[in-house]
Amino acid sequence: MTQLAIRTKATAAGPVVELTGELDHESCYRLREVLPGLSLRPGQQLVVDLTGVTLCDSSGISALIAARNHALAARAAIALAAVPGRVSRVLASVGLGPVFPTYPTAHAAEAAWRPSSAHPDTEDGS
């Protein structure tokens, strides 16, 4: 069975979801289950920290898209931290590179966050 550990923590910028292990078809449902329970307010930022991810297949990429959709629904931003090279290449090859701001660490993502009343994609009120 695929092992995936998920740890969440709250920061001033918003929640950080730390993933360790394999994010694949057998485990991605666990990330999807965590998302609705996150406290995420408009203008905050959801950070998905991939420091400990050892494998990420297409189902894992789909779970990251679900995390992005969750953030956008809350009128918040999303950032990925410590994206392994192989995951970064997959995101780029399927055209998702520009969709996910990336940072070397979760701390760097939090430091780059600027509070706002709305996510940049929704400033027009839509």
PDB file of C-alpha atoms in Angstrom:
ATOM      1  CA  MET A   1       0.000   0.000   0.000  1.00  0.00           C
ATOM      2  CA  THR A   2       1.192   3.485  -0.837  1.00  0.00           C
ATOM      3  CA  GLN A   3       2.235   5.583   2.123  1.00  0.00           C
ATOM      4  CA  LEU A   4       1.335   9.282   2.253  1.00  0.00           C
ATOM      5  CA  ALA A   5       1.638  11.357   5.387  1.00  0.00           C
ATOM      6  CA  ILE A   6      -0.211  14.667   5.526  1.00  0.00           C
ATOM      7  CA  ARG A   7       0.419  17.301   8.140  1.00  0.00           C
ATOM      8  CA  THR A   8      -1.303  20.663   8.218  1.00  0.00           C
ATOM      9  CA  LYS A   9      -0.395  23.806  10.066  1.00  0.00           C
ATOM     10  CA  ALA A  10      -1.805  27.301  10.233  1.00  0.00           C
ATOM     11  CA  THR A  11       0.296  30.355   9.450  1.00  0.00           C
ATOM     12  CA  ALA A  12      -0.520  34.056   9.154  1.00  0.00           C
ATOM     13  CA  ALA A  13      -0.602  33.616   5.370  1.00  0.00           C
ATOM     14  CA  GLY A  14      -2.954  30.629   5.522  1.00  0.00           C
ATOM     15  CA  PRO A  15      -2.754  26.868   5.845  1.00  0.00           C
ATOM     16  CA  VAL A  16       0.276  24.814   4.886  1.00  0.00           C
ATOM     17  CA  VAL A  17      -0.243  21.202   3.851  1.00  0.00           C
ATOM     18  CA  GLU A  18       2.959  19.181   4.160  1.00  0.00           C
ATOM     19  CA  LEU A  19       3.055  15.975   2.123  1.00  0.00           C
ATOM     20  CA  THR A  20       5.489  13.126   2.660  1.00  0.00           C
ATOM     21  CA  GLY A  21       5.584   9.921   0.636  1.00  0.00           C
ATOM     22  CA  GLU A  22       3.860   8.910  -2.572  1.00  0.00           C
ATOM     23  CA  LEU A  23       1.094  11.096  -3.999  1.00  0.00           C
ATOM     24  CA  ASP A  24      -0.465   8.661  -6.451  1.00  0.00           C
ATOM     25  CA  HIS A  25      -3.680   6.922  -7.460  1.00  0.00           C
ATOM     26  CA  GLU A  26      -3.757   4.968  -4.194  1.00  0.00           C
ATOM     27  CA  SER A  27      -3.216   7.950  -1.896  1.00  0.00           C
ATOM     28  CA  CYS A  28      -4.378  11.145  -3.601  1.00  0.00           C
ATOM     29  CA  TYR A  29      -7.869  10.795  -2.121  1.00  0.00           C
ATOM     30  CA  ARG A  30      -6.323  11.613   1.268  1.00  0.00           C
ATOM     31  CA  LEU A  31      -5.263  15.070   0.089  1.00  0.00           C
ATOM     32  CA  ARG A  32      -8.709  15.631  -1.391  1.00  0.00           C
ATOM     33  CA  GLU A  33     -10.278  14.674   1.959  1.00  0.00           C
ATOM     34  CA  VAL A  34      -8.146  17.196   3.868  1.00  0.00           C
ATOM     35  CA  LEU A  35      -9.031  20.185   1.694  1.00  0.00           C
ATOM     36  CA  PRO A  36     -12.601  20.884   2.915  1.00  0.00           C
ATOM     37  CA  GLY A  37     -11.410  20.967   6.532  1.00  0.00           C
ATOM     38  CA  LEU A  38      -8.816  23.673   5.947  1.00  0.00           C
ATOM     39  CA  SER A  39      -9.524  27.104   7.333  1.00  0.00           C
ATOM     40  CA  LEU A  40      -8.901  29.276   4.281  1.00  0.00           C
ATOM     41  CA  ARG A  41     -10.191  32.835   4.085  1.00  0.00           C
ATOM     42  CA  PRO A  42     -10.352  35.206   1.106  1.00  0.00           C
ATOM     43  CA  GLY A  43      -6.973  36.790   0.428  1.00  0.00           C
ATOM     44  CA  GLN A  44      -5.017  34.061   2.176  1.00  0.00           C
ATOM     45  CA  GLN A  45      -2.698  31.550   0.558  1.00  0.00           C
ATOM     46  CA  LEU A  46      -2.783  27.765   0.632  1.00  0.00           C
ATOM     47  CA  VAL A  47       0.712  26.295   0.487  1.00  0.00           C
ATOM     48  CA  VAL A  48       1.232  22.672  -0.511  1.00  0.00           C
ATOM     49  CA  ASP A  49       4.704  21.667   0.656  1.00  0.00           C
ATOM     50  CA  LEU A  50       6.064  18.810  -1.453  1.00  0.00           C
ATOM     51  CA  THR A  51       9.390  18.496   0.378  1.00  0.00           C
ATOM     52  CA  GLY A  52       8.865  14.850   1.248  1.00  0.00           C
ATOM     53  CA  VAL A  53       7.070  13.688  -1.902  1.00  0.00           C
ATOM     54  CA  THR A  54       8.891  10.732  -3.411  1.00  0.00           C
ATOM     55  CA  LEU A  55       6.463  10.026  -6.263  1.00  0.00           C
ATOM     56  CA  CYS A  56       3.668  11.982  -7.923  1.00  0.00           C
ATOM     57  CA  ASP A  57       1.669  10.447 -10.757  1.00  0.00           C
ATOM     58  CA  SER A  58      -1.170  11.925 -12.831  1.00  0.00           C
ATOM     59  CA  SER A  59      -3.635  11.305  -9.989  1.00  0.00           C
ATOM     60  CA  GLY A  60      -1.351  13.294  -7.709  1.00  0.00           C
ATOM     61  CA  ILE A  61      -1.286  16.146 -10.221  1.00  0.00           C
ATOM     62  CA  SER A  62      -5.085  15.983 -10.285  1.00  0.00           C
ATOM     63  CA  ALA A  63      -5.124  16.280  -6.481  1.00  0.00           C
ATOM     64  CA  LEU A  64      -2.917  19.394  -6.731  1.00  0.00           C
ATOM     65  CA  ILE A  65      -5.422  20.851  -9.204  1.00  0.00           C
ATOM     66  CA  ALA A  66      -8.182  20.056  -6.689  1.00  0.00           C
ATOM     67  CA  ALA A  67      -6.197  21.984  -4.058  1.00  0.00           C
ATOM     68  CA  ARG A  68      -5.929  24.924  -6.461  1.00  0.00           C
ATOM     69  CA  ASN A  69      -9.664  24.794  -7.139  1.00  0.00           C
ATOM     70  CA  HIS A  70     -10.333  24.722  -3.393  1.00  0.00           C
ATOM     71  CA  ALA A  71      -8.167  27.822  -2.901  1.00  0.00           C
ATOM     72  CA  LEU A  72      -9.802  29.682  -5.777  1.00  0.00           C
ATOM     73  CA  ALA A  73     -13.285  28.816  -4.461  1.00  0.00           C
ATOM     74  CA  ALA A  74     -12.257  30.432  -1.161  1.00  0.00           C
ATOM     75  CA  ARG A  75     -10.951  33.479  -3.100  1.00  0.00           C
ATOM     76  CA  ALA A  76      -7.459  32.623  -1.936  1.00  0.00           C
ATOM     77  CA  ALA A  77      -4.163  31.944  -3.673  1.00  0.00           C
ATOM     78  CA  ILE A  78      -2.174  28.736  -3.868  1.00  0.00           C
ATOM     79  CA  ALA A  79       1.554  28.099  -3.921  1.00  0.00           C
ATOM     80  CA  LEU A  80       3.654  24.966  -4.122  1.00  0.00           C
ATOM     81  CA  ALA A  81       6.812  24.667  -2.057  1.00  0.00           C
ATOM     82  CA  ALA A  82       9.880  22.483  -2.527  1.00  0.00           C
ATOM     83  CA  VAL A  83       8.619  20.949  -5.760  1.00  0.00           C
ATOM     84  CA  PRO A  84      10.793  17.975  -6.712  1.00  0.00           C
ATOM     85  CA  GLY A  85      12.392  18.334 -10.151  1.00  0.00           C
ATOM     86  CA  ARG A  86      10.459  15.438 -11.668  1.00  0.00           C
ATOM     87  CA  VAL A  87       7.141  16.948 -10.492  1.00  0.00           C
ATOM     88  CA  SER A  88       8.142  20.366 -11.789  1.00  0.00           C
ATOM     89  CA  ARG A  89       8.909  18.853 -15.195  1.00  0.00           C
ATOM     90  CA  VAL A  90       5.516  17.130 -15.328  1.00  0.00           C
ATOM     91  CA  LEU A  91       3.717  20.356 -14.373  1.00  0.00           C
ATOM     92  CA  ALA A  92       5.618  22.221 -17.089  1.00  0.00           C
ATOM     93  CA  SER A  93       5.047  19.552 -19.739  1.00  0.00           C
ATOM     94  CA  VAL A  94       1.268  19.596 -19.249  1.00  0.00           C
ATOM     95  CA  GLY A  95       1.109  23.394 -19.201  1.00  0.00           C
ATOM     96  CA  LEU A  96       0.481  23.793 -15.471  1.00  0.00           C
ATOM     97  CA  GLY A  97       3.774  25.489 -14.607  1.00  0.00           C
ATOM     98  CA  PRO A  98       2.319  29.025 -14.768  1.00  0.00           C
ATOM     99  CA  VAL A  99      -0.770  27.961 -12.792  1.00  0.00           C
ATOM    100  CA  PHE A 100       1.197  27.099  -9.651  1.00  0.00           C
ATOM    101  CA  PRO A 101       3.562  29.685  -8.174  1.00  0.00           C
ATOM    102  CA  THR A 102       6.468  27.760  -6.686  1.00  0.00           C
ATOM    103  CA  TYR A 103       8.923  28.531  -3.908  1.00  0.00           C
ATOM    104  CA  PRO A 104      11.967  26.702  -2.586  1.00  0.00           C
ATOM    105  CA  THR A 105      10.386  26.326   0.879  1.00  0.00           C
ATOM    106  CA  ALA A 106       7.039  26.821   2.587  1.00  0.00           C
ATOM    107  CA  HIS A 107       8.658  29.592   4.609  1.00  0.00           C
ATOM    108  CA  ALA A 108       9.654  31.389   1.380  1.00  0.00           C
ATOM    109  CA  ALA A 109       6.073  31.074   0.098  1.00  0.00           C
ATOM    110  CA  GLU A 110       4.759  32.577   3.327  1.00  0.00           C
ATOM    111  CA  ALA A 111       7.330  35.402   3.164  1.00  0.00           C
ATOM    112  CA  ALA A 112       6.264  36.220  -0.409  1.00  0.00           C
ATOM    113  CA  TRP A 113       2.547  36.298   0.478  1.00  0.00           C
ATOM    114  CA  ARG A 114       0.854  39.670   0.554  1.00  0.00           C
ATOM    115  CA  PRO A 115      -2.602  39.940   2.109  1.00  0.00           C
ATOM    116  CA  SER A 116      -5.336  41.003  -0.236  1.00  0.00           C
ATOM    117  CA  SER A 117      -9.097  41.135  -0.196  1.00  0.00           C
ATOM    118  CA  ALA A 118      -9.338  38.938  -3.265  1.00  0.00           C
ATOM    119  CA  HIS A 119      -7.235  36.531  -5.249  1.00  0.00           C
ATOM    120  CA  PRO A 120      -5.722  38.238  -8.329  1.00  0.00           C
ATOM    121  CA  ASP A 121      -7.788  36.010 -10.645  1.00  0.00           C
ATOM    122  CA  THR A 122     -10.996  37.258  -9.038  1.00  0.00           C
ATOM    123  CA  GLU A 123     -10.341  40.990  -8.595  1.00  0.00           C
ATOM    124  CA  ASP A 124     -13.054  41.821 -11.086  1.00  0.00           C
ATOM    125  CA  GLY A 125     -15.584  40.342  -8.677  1.00  0.00           C
ATOM    126  CA  SER A 126     -16.344  37.232 -10.719  1.00  0.00           C
TER     127      SER A 126
END
